GROMACS .gro file of C-alpha atoms in nm:
model
  361
    1MET     CA    1   1.529  -4.347   9.034
    2LYS     CA    2   1.827  -4.286   9.259
    3VAL     CA    3   1.988  -3.942   9.292
    4PHE     CA    4   2.296  -3.817   9.478
    5LEU     CA    5   2.293  -3.450   9.577
    6ALA     CA    6   2.554  -3.208   9.708
    7GLY     CA    7   2.561  -2.838   9.778
    8GLY     CA    8   2.658  -2.653  10.090
    9GLY     CA    9   2.865  -2.412  10.289
   10THR     CA   10   2.577  -2.164  10.304
   11SER     CA   11   2.200  -2.201  10.327
   12GLY     CA   12   2.176  -2.046   9.979
   13HIS     CA   13   2.321  -2.366   9.834
   14ILE     CA   14   2.153  -2.607  10.075
   15HIS     CA   15   1.787  -2.504  10.063
   16PRO     CA   16   1.759  -2.527   9.682
   17ALA     CA   17   1.906  -2.878   9.705
   18VAL     CA   18   1.642  -2.972   9.963
   19ALA     CA   19   1.367  -2.817   9.749
   20ILE     CA   20   1.481  -3.028   9.452
   21ALA     CA   21   1.490  -3.343   9.666
   22ASP     CA   22   1.143  -3.269   9.803
   23GLU     CA   23   1.004  -3.225   9.452
   24LEU     CA   24   1.165  -3.549   9.332
   25LYS     CA   25   1.003  -3.736   9.622
   26LYS     CA   26   0.672  -3.560   9.555
   27GLN     CA   27   0.674  -3.671   9.192
   28ASP     CA   28   0.803  -4.020   9.267
   29GLU     CA   29   0.769  -4.145   9.625
   30LYS     CA   30   0.998  -4.437   9.540
   31ALA     CA   31   1.280  -4.203   9.440
   32GLU     CA   32   1.594  -4.247   9.652
   33VAL     CA   33   1.795  -3.939   9.748
   34LEU     CA   34   2.134  -3.929   9.918
   35PHE     CA   35   2.307  -3.607  10.024
   36CYS     CA   36   2.683  -3.565  10.052
   37GLY     CA   37   2.861  -3.292  10.248
   38THR     CA   38   3.131  -3.207  10.498
   39ALA     CA   39   3.117  -3.294  10.868
   40LYS     CA   40   3.155  -2.933  10.982
   41GLY     CA   41   2.946  -2.768  10.711
   42LEU     CA   42   2.601  -2.622  10.765
   43GLU     CA   43   2.462  -2.900  10.546
   44SER     CA   44   2.551  -3.157  10.815
   45GLN     CA   45   2.310  -2.979  11.052
   46ILE     CA   46   2.027  -2.908  10.807
   47ILE     CA   47   2.002  -3.217  10.586
   48PRO     CA   48   1.954  -3.487  10.856
   49LYS     CA   49   1.678  -3.274  11.014
   50MET     CA   50   1.500  -3.282  10.678
   51GLY     CA   51   1.488  -3.661  10.694
   52TYR     CA   52   1.737  -3.736  10.417
   53PRO     CA   53   2.034  -3.974  10.445
   54PHE     CA   54   2.365  -3.788  10.463
   55LYS     CA   55   2.717  -3.909  10.387
   56VAL     CA   56   3.021  -3.717  10.507
   57ILE     CA   57   3.285  -3.646  10.243
   58ARG     CA   58   3.607  -3.447  10.246
   59ALA     CA   59   3.623  -3.106  10.077
   60ALA     CA   60   3.781  -2.767  10.141
   61GLN     CA   61   3.736  -2.423   9.993
   62LEU     CA   62   3.992  -2.321   9.732
   63PRO     CA   63   4.152  -1.986   9.826
   64MET     CA   64   4.111  -1.695   9.583
   65LYS     CA   65   4.491  -1.654   9.573
   66PRO     CA   66   4.753  -1.934   9.575
   67SER     CA   67   4.883  -2.016   9.923
   68MET     CA   68   4.955  -2.313  10.146
   69LYS     CA   69   4.579  -2.345  10.189
   70THR     CA   70   4.561  -2.419   9.816
   71VAL     CA   71   4.768  -2.735   9.866
   72LYS     CA   72   4.538  -2.846  10.148
   73ALA     CA   73   4.227  -2.772   9.940
   74VAL     CA   74   4.358  -2.981   9.649
   75ARG     CA   75   4.440  -3.269   9.884
   76GLU     CA   76   4.092  -3.255  10.035
   77PHE     CA   77   3.936  -3.242   9.688
   78LEU     CA   78   4.127  -3.550   9.571
   79ALA     CA   79   4.043  -3.738   9.891
   80GLY     CA   80   3.679  -3.635   9.860
   81ARG     CA   81   3.663  -3.740   9.496
   82LYS     CA   82   3.799  -4.083   9.591
   83MET     CA   83   3.535  -4.118   9.863
   84CYS     CA   84   3.261  -4.013   9.621
   85ARG     CA   85   3.373  -4.257   9.352
   86LYS     CA   86   3.336  -4.536   9.606
   87LEU     CA   87   2.991  -4.411   9.707
   88ILE     CA   88   2.883  -4.395   9.342
   89ARG     CA   89   3.010  -4.745   9.264
   90GLU     CA   90   2.824  -4.883   9.565
   91GLY     CA   91   2.506  -4.676   9.532
   92LYS     CA   92   2.479  -4.659   9.153
   93PRO     CA   93   2.286  -4.329   9.123
   94ASP     CA   94   2.106  -4.251   8.797
   95VAL     CA   95   2.189  -3.880   8.821
   96VAL     CA   96   2.412  -3.660   9.038
   97ILE     CA   97   2.300  -3.305   9.122
   98GLY     CA   98   2.518  -3.019   9.246
   99THR     CA   99   2.382  -2.690   9.376
  100GLY     CA  100   2.710  -2.508   9.421
  101GLY     CA  101   2.968  -2.444   9.687
  102PHE     CA  102   3.304  -2.618   9.719
  103VAL     CA  103   3.125  -2.910   9.886
  104CYS     CA  104   2.979  -3.035   9.559
  105SER     CA  105   3.303  -3.036   9.355
  106PRO     CA  106   3.434  -3.378   9.469
  107LEU     CA  107   3.098  -3.544   9.399
  108ILE     CA  108   3.063  -3.383   9.055
  109ALA     CA  109   3.418  -3.476   8.958
  110ALA     CA  110   3.361  -3.832   9.079
  111ALA     CA  111   3.036  -3.861   8.883
  112HIS     CA  112   3.222  -3.751   8.572
  113LYS     CA  113   3.485  -4.020   8.626
  114GLU     CA  114   3.212  -4.280   8.681
  115LYS     CA  115   3.015  -4.160   8.376
  116VAL     CA  116   2.703  -4.065   8.573
  117PRO     CA  117   2.492  -3.781   8.421
  118ILE     CA  118   2.532  -3.450   8.606
  119VAL     CA  119   2.286  -3.164   8.660
  120LEU     CA  120   2.403  -2.839   8.819
  121HIS     CA  121   2.184  -2.565   8.963
  122GLU     CA  122   2.314  -2.207   8.996
  123GLN     CA  123   2.129  -1.972   9.230
  124ASN     CA  124   2.300  -1.641   9.156
  125ALA     CA  125   2.321  -1.394   8.869
  126PHE     CA  126   2.699  -1.429   8.885
  127PRO     CA  127   2.781  -1.802   8.913
  128GLY     CA  128   3.008  -1.937   9.184
  129ARG     CA  129   3.349  -2.085   9.109
  130SER     CA  130   3.248  -2.445   9.173
  131ASN     CA  131   2.961  -2.441   8.923
  132ARG     CA  132   3.165  -2.252   8.665
  133MET     CA  133   3.452  -2.500   8.692
  134MET     CA  134   3.235  -2.811   8.710
  135SER     CA  135   3.003  -2.712   8.423
  136LYS     CA  136   3.245  -2.877   8.179
  137TYR     CA  137   3.134  -3.211   8.326
  138ALA     CA  138   2.761  -3.138   8.337
  139LYS     CA  139   2.497  -3.252   8.092
  140THR     CA  140   2.266  -2.972   8.208
  141VAL     CA  141   2.309  -2.647   8.401
  142CYS     CA  142   1.991  -2.497   8.545
  143THR     CA  143   2.006  -2.123   8.613
  144SER     CA  144   1.802  -1.892   8.837
  145PHE     CA  145   1.860  -1.584   8.624
  146PRO     CA  146   1.842  -1.551   8.244
  147GLY     CA  147   2.133  -1.432   8.034
  148ILE     CA  148   2.418  -1.599   8.223
  149GLU     CA  149   2.482  -1.882   7.977
  150HIS     CA  150   2.824  -1.746   7.878
  151TYR     CA  151   2.969  -1.823   8.222
  152PHE     CA  152   2.938  -2.198   8.170
  153SER     CA  153   3.093  -2.460   7.945
  154LYS     CA  154   2.955  -2.469   7.592
  155LYS     CA  155   2.932  -2.846   7.627
  156ALA     CA  156   2.647  -2.820   7.877
  157LYS     CA  157   2.281  -2.761   7.801
  158ILE     CA  158   2.178  -2.437   7.978
  159VAL     CA  159   1.818  -2.414   8.101
  160PHE     CA  160   1.662  -2.116   8.278
  161THR     CA  161   1.455  -2.276   8.555
  162GLY     CA  162   1.448  -2.022   8.836
  163ASN     CA  163   1.543  -2.074   9.199
  164PRO     CA  164   1.343  -2.336   9.392
  165ILE     CA  165   1.191  -2.209   9.717
  166ARG     CA  166   0.927  -2.336   9.959
  167GLY     CA  167   0.586  -2.373   9.796
  168VAL     CA  168   0.414  -2.156  10.058
  169PHE     CA  169   0.563  -1.846   9.893
  170SER     CA  170   0.359  -1.910   9.579
  171THR     CA  171   0.028  -1.949   9.761
  172VAL     CA  172   0.049  -1.693  10.043
  173ASP     CA  173  -0.231  -1.432  10.042
  174ARG     CA  174  -0.129  -1.071  10.105
  175ASP     CA  175  -0.460  -0.958  10.258
  176ALA     CA  176  -0.473  -1.256  10.494
  177CYS     CA  177  -0.115  -1.191  10.602
  178ARG     CA  178  -0.183  -0.825  10.673
  179GLU     CA  179  -0.487  -0.920  10.878
  180LYS     CA  180  -0.279  -1.176  11.070
  181LEU     CA  181  -0.026  -0.905  11.160
  182GLY     CA  182  -0.297  -0.662  11.263
  183LEU     CA  183  -0.238  -0.421  10.976
  184SER     CA  184  -0.522  -0.198  10.859
  185GLU     CA  185  -0.550  -0.031  10.519
  186LYS     CA  186  -0.393   0.287  10.654
  187ASN     CA  187  -0.090   0.103  10.795
  188THR     CA  188   0.238   0.086  10.604
  189LEU     CA  189   0.476  -0.197  10.690
  190ILE     CA  190   0.849  -0.167  10.624
  191LEU     CA  191   1.025  -0.501  10.670
  192ALA     CA  192   1.403  -0.506  10.711
  193MET     CA  193   1.601  -0.828  10.733
  194GLY     CA  194   1.976  -0.874  10.760
  195GLY     CA  195   1.977  -1.247  10.696
  196SER     CA  196   2.028  -1.532  10.944
  197LEU     CA  197   2.350  -1.376  11.076
  198GLY     CA  198   2.226  -1.018  11.073
  199ALA     CA  199   2.376  -0.716  10.898
  200ARG     CA  200   2.518  -0.417  11.083
  201THR     CA  201   2.479  -0.180  10.787
  202VAL     CA  202   2.111  -0.267  10.747
  203ASN     CA  203   2.055  -0.208  11.119
  204GLN     CA  204   2.228   0.130  11.114
  205ALA     CA  205   2.040   0.238  10.801
  206ILE     CA  206   1.707   0.145  10.961
  207VAL     CA  207   1.791   0.355  11.268
  208GLU     CA  208   1.853   0.657  11.044
  209LEU     CA  209   1.532   0.582  10.855
  210ALA     CA  210   1.326   0.570  11.176
  211LYS     CA  211   1.450   0.916  11.268
  212VAL     CA  212   1.278   1.069  10.964
  213ILE     CA  213   0.967   0.847  10.946
  214THR     CA  214   0.739   1.006  11.204
  215ASP     CA  215   0.401   0.886  11.076
  216PRO     CA  216   0.250   0.663  11.352
  217ASP     CA  217   0.078   0.450  11.087
  218VAL     CA  218   0.416   0.333  10.956
  219ARG     CA  219   0.550   0.019  11.125
  220ILE     CA  220   0.916  -0.075  11.092
  221ILE     CA  221   1.006  -0.437  11.170
  222LEU     CA  222   1.375  -0.529  11.183
  223SER     CA  223   1.485  -0.893  11.197
  224VAL     CA  224   1.845  -0.887  11.322
  225GLY     CA  225   1.939  -1.256  11.327
  226LYS     CA  226   2.003  -1.489  11.618
  227GLN     CA  227   2.379  -1.430  11.629
  228ARG     CA  228   2.359  -1.058  11.701
  229TYR     CA  229   2.023  -1.030  11.876
  230ARG     CA  230   2.152  -0.964  12.229
  231GLU     CA  231   2.397  -0.703  12.108
  232VAL     CA  232   2.133  -0.529  11.897
  233VAL     CA  233   1.870  -0.532  12.173
  234GLU     CA  234   2.115  -0.345  12.394
  235GLU     CA  235   2.182  -0.092  12.117
  236ALA     CA  236   1.808  -0.064  12.048
  237LYS     CA  237   1.749   0.096  12.388
  238ASN     CA  238   1.871   0.417  12.226
  239TRP     CA  239   1.686   0.367  11.897
  240PRO     CA  240   1.360   0.533  11.788
  241LYS     CA  241   1.065   0.351  11.948
  242SER     CA  242   0.903   0.295  11.606
  243ILE     CA  243   1.145   0.009  11.533
  244GLU     CA  244   1.020  -0.336  11.634
  245VAL     CA  245   1.324  -0.563  11.678
  246PHE     CA  246   1.280  -0.935  11.609
  247GLU     CA  247   1.546  -1.196  11.677
  248TYR     CA  248   1.425  -1.420  11.399
  249ILE     CA  249   1.114  -1.448  11.180
  250SER     CA  250   1.008  -1.812  11.147
  251ASP     CA  251   0.741  -1.740  10.885
  252PRO     CA  252   0.906  -1.487  10.650
  253GLU     CA  253   0.639  -1.551  10.386
  254THR     CA  254   0.380  -1.384  10.611
  255TYR     CA  255   0.585  -1.070  10.668
  256LEU     CA  256   0.715  -1.046  10.310
  257ALA     CA  257   0.366  -1.078  10.162
  258ALA     CA  258   0.224  -0.825  10.409
  259CYS     CA  259   0.496  -0.562  10.376
  260ASP     CA  260   0.475  -0.249  10.162
  261LEU     CA  261   0.853  -0.233  10.128
  262PHE     CA  262   1.133  -0.482  10.193
  263ILE     CA  263   1.485  -0.372  10.284
  264GLY     CA  264   1.767  -0.624  10.305
  265ARG     CA  265   2.052  -0.816  10.149
  266ALA     CA  266   2.038  -0.965   9.800
  267GLY     CA  267   2.112  -1.331   9.860
  268ALA     CA  268   1.969  -1.570   9.602
  269ILE     CA  269   1.702  -1.719   9.828
  270THR     CA  270   1.592  -1.378   9.956
  271CYS     CA  271   1.563  -1.252   9.598
  272ALA     CA  272   1.352  -1.552   9.493
  273GLU     CA  273   1.121  -1.510   9.793
  274VAL     CA  274   1.081  -1.136   9.733
  275GLN     CA  275   0.995  -1.209   9.370
  276ALA     CA  276   0.742  -1.476   9.462
  277VAL     CA  277   0.537  -1.251   9.692
  278GLY     CA  278   0.591  -0.941   9.478
  279ALA     CA  279   0.743  -0.723   9.749
  280PRO     CA  280   0.884  -0.383   9.640
  281SER     CA  281   1.242  -0.376   9.763
  282VAL     CA  282   1.554  -0.179   9.841
  283LEU     CA  283   1.837  -0.431   9.816
  284ILE     CA  284   2.169  -0.366   9.991
  285PRO     CA  285   2.417  -0.625   9.856
  286TYR     CA  286   2.662  -0.774  10.105
  287PRO     CA  287   2.991  -0.623   9.982
  288TYR     CA  288   3.206  -0.924  10.074
  289ALA     CA  289   2.999  -1.191   9.900
  290ALA     CA  290   3.201  -1.415   9.668
  291GLN     CA  291   3.265  -1.240   9.334
  292ASP     CA  292   3.023  -0.969   9.455
  293HIS     CA  293   2.737  -1.191   9.335
  294GLN     CA  294   2.475  -1.011   9.545
  295THR     CA  295   2.527  -0.694   9.343
  296TYR     CA  296   2.454  -0.891   9.026
  297ASN     CA  297   2.140  -1.033   9.190
  298ALA     CA  298   2.018  -0.688   9.296
  299LYS     CA  299   2.090  -0.541   8.953
  300THR     CA  300   1.835  -0.776   8.796
  301PHE     CA  301   1.570  -0.616   9.018
  302GLU     CA  302   1.685  -0.266   8.933
  303ASP     CA  303   1.693  -0.342   8.559
  304ALA     CA  304   1.337  -0.479   8.579
  305LYS     CA  305   1.219  -0.178   8.785
  306ALA     CA  306   1.125  -0.424   9.058
  307GLY     CA  307   1.362  -0.289   9.321
  308ILE     CA  308   1.636  -0.041   9.402
  309LEU     CA  309   2.003  -0.137   9.433
  310LEU     CA  310   2.168   0.055   9.718
  311PRO     CA  311   2.544  -0.004   9.771
  312ASP     CA  312   2.640  -0.097  10.126
  313ASP     CA  313   2.868   0.204  10.173
  314GLN     CA  314   2.585   0.442  10.080
  315ALA     CA  315   2.301   0.274  10.270
  316VAL     CA  316   2.314   0.462  10.600
  317GLU     CA  317   2.325   0.800  10.429
  318LYS     CA  318   2.082   0.743  10.142
  319LEU     CA  319   1.821   0.495  10.266
  320PRO     CA  320   1.601   0.750  10.451
  321GLY     CA  321   1.561   0.970  10.143
  322ILE     CA  322   1.495   0.674   9.912
  323VAL     CA  323   1.227   0.529  10.139
  324LYS     CA  324   1.051   0.862  10.196
  325GLU     CA  325   1.037   0.913   9.820
  326LEU     CA  326   0.895   0.563   9.765
  327LEU     CA  327   0.629   0.594  10.034
  328GLU     CA  328   0.506   0.912   9.870
  329ASP     CA  329   0.473   0.736   9.533
  330LYS     CA  330   0.219   0.453   9.569
  331GLU     CA  331   0.201   0.410   9.191
  332ARG     CA  332   0.572   0.333   9.177
  333LEU     CA  333   0.539   0.082   9.462
  334ASP     CA  334   0.255  -0.090   9.278
  335THR     CA  335   0.469  -0.107   8.963
  336MET     CA  336   0.761  -0.252   9.159
  337ARG     CA  337   0.530  -0.513   9.311
  338LYS     CA  338   0.399  -0.615   8.968
  339ASN     CA  339   0.748  -0.627   8.817
  340ALA     CA  340   0.886  -0.833   9.106
  341ARG     CA  341   0.615  -1.093   9.049
  342GLY     CA  342   0.705  -1.086   8.682
  343LEU     CA  343   1.053  -1.211   8.772
  344ALA     CA  344   0.921  -1.502   8.978
  345ILE     CA  345   0.918  -1.862   8.861
  346TYR     CA  346   0.686  -2.060   9.085
  347ASP     CA  347   0.759  -2.408   8.946
  348ALA     CA  348   1.139  -2.391   8.951
  349ALA     CA  349   1.182  -2.719   9.141
  350SER     CA  350   0.952  -2.898   8.897
  351ARG     CA  351   1.146  -2.761   8.598
  352ILE     CA  352   1.474  -2.882   8.747
  353CYS     CA  353   1.327  -3.225   8.817
  354ASP     CA  354   1.215  -3.248   8.454
  355GLU     CA  355   1.578  -3.208   8.350
  356VAL     CA  356   1.691  -3.466   8.605
  357LYS     CA  357   1.433  -3.723   8.495
  358ALA     CA  358   1.520  -3.669   8.129
  359LEU     CA  359   1.876  -3.778   8.203
  360ALA     CA  360   1.773  -4.069   8.425
  361ARG     CA  361   1.574  -4.242   8.154
   0.00000   0.00000   0.00000
């Protein structure tokens, strides 16, 4: 079986694509996988490091409002589609997979023209423009959240598969992780993460939280992201000493499984990882995310009583009170942990691959 894959712009589109490719290779070591993406996109840095062949194509993001950039985006799309049609004719893939982002649109459109079956995967509770637009060409659309079928073309088969993440999140042991981090039964760990680029609002809210959490048995770990680490370390000189500032956490599964409460953004990958380890959470959606999709992601946690949705503009003021209330209610935290796990789908990549193989036959 030969598969072409595209998805990029952000890690939230790239890592699910890699997880799908890994699962395909796991199930069939003879499977051939080719990734397509832009030269300047994040995918051009990540995919080759994962050991997969990568072809550069042309693509550009379509502006939300018509402008001169719209003309450029259309030109890039048409040029990219032409490149992809040539790649498809030469490579003859059995199936083409798109995981969202403007990067995948030329490949999906080309696959449609060349009559190659298409599978899309959507990571968010509010689908991105590319997947919504391209769903009219897809045989199957795999979703990470239930109840979003109405956003896609009625021509496509919609399958709720979940969001594929690294397998370690499904096997990690909470007690072992707490022991690894030196946490005793009396310790409470609050883990705050702003994502790979950091989040100023999350940082500020954690500072306010640390001012009211005086219990020495409560540890607060804040991962600020590589981009803003130096700036934050300088600011942290004036912060409460209870905050442990990390530049980057290379094994988030350890800290997520060990924590008693997670505080952070509501990106699709973060949400899937929080679900997998069953971490109670306060989710602060990034307010400038496309179509405000992080708010939709966080709302699924709130609706399931697995987490709390806290708007960005209220986080600094309200987070301390919310956290104090949660820490005083262990029963509620236990319920949130159970409900978060109830949202998790541990075999998402396998489910997606089942759909891919069904079309490749």
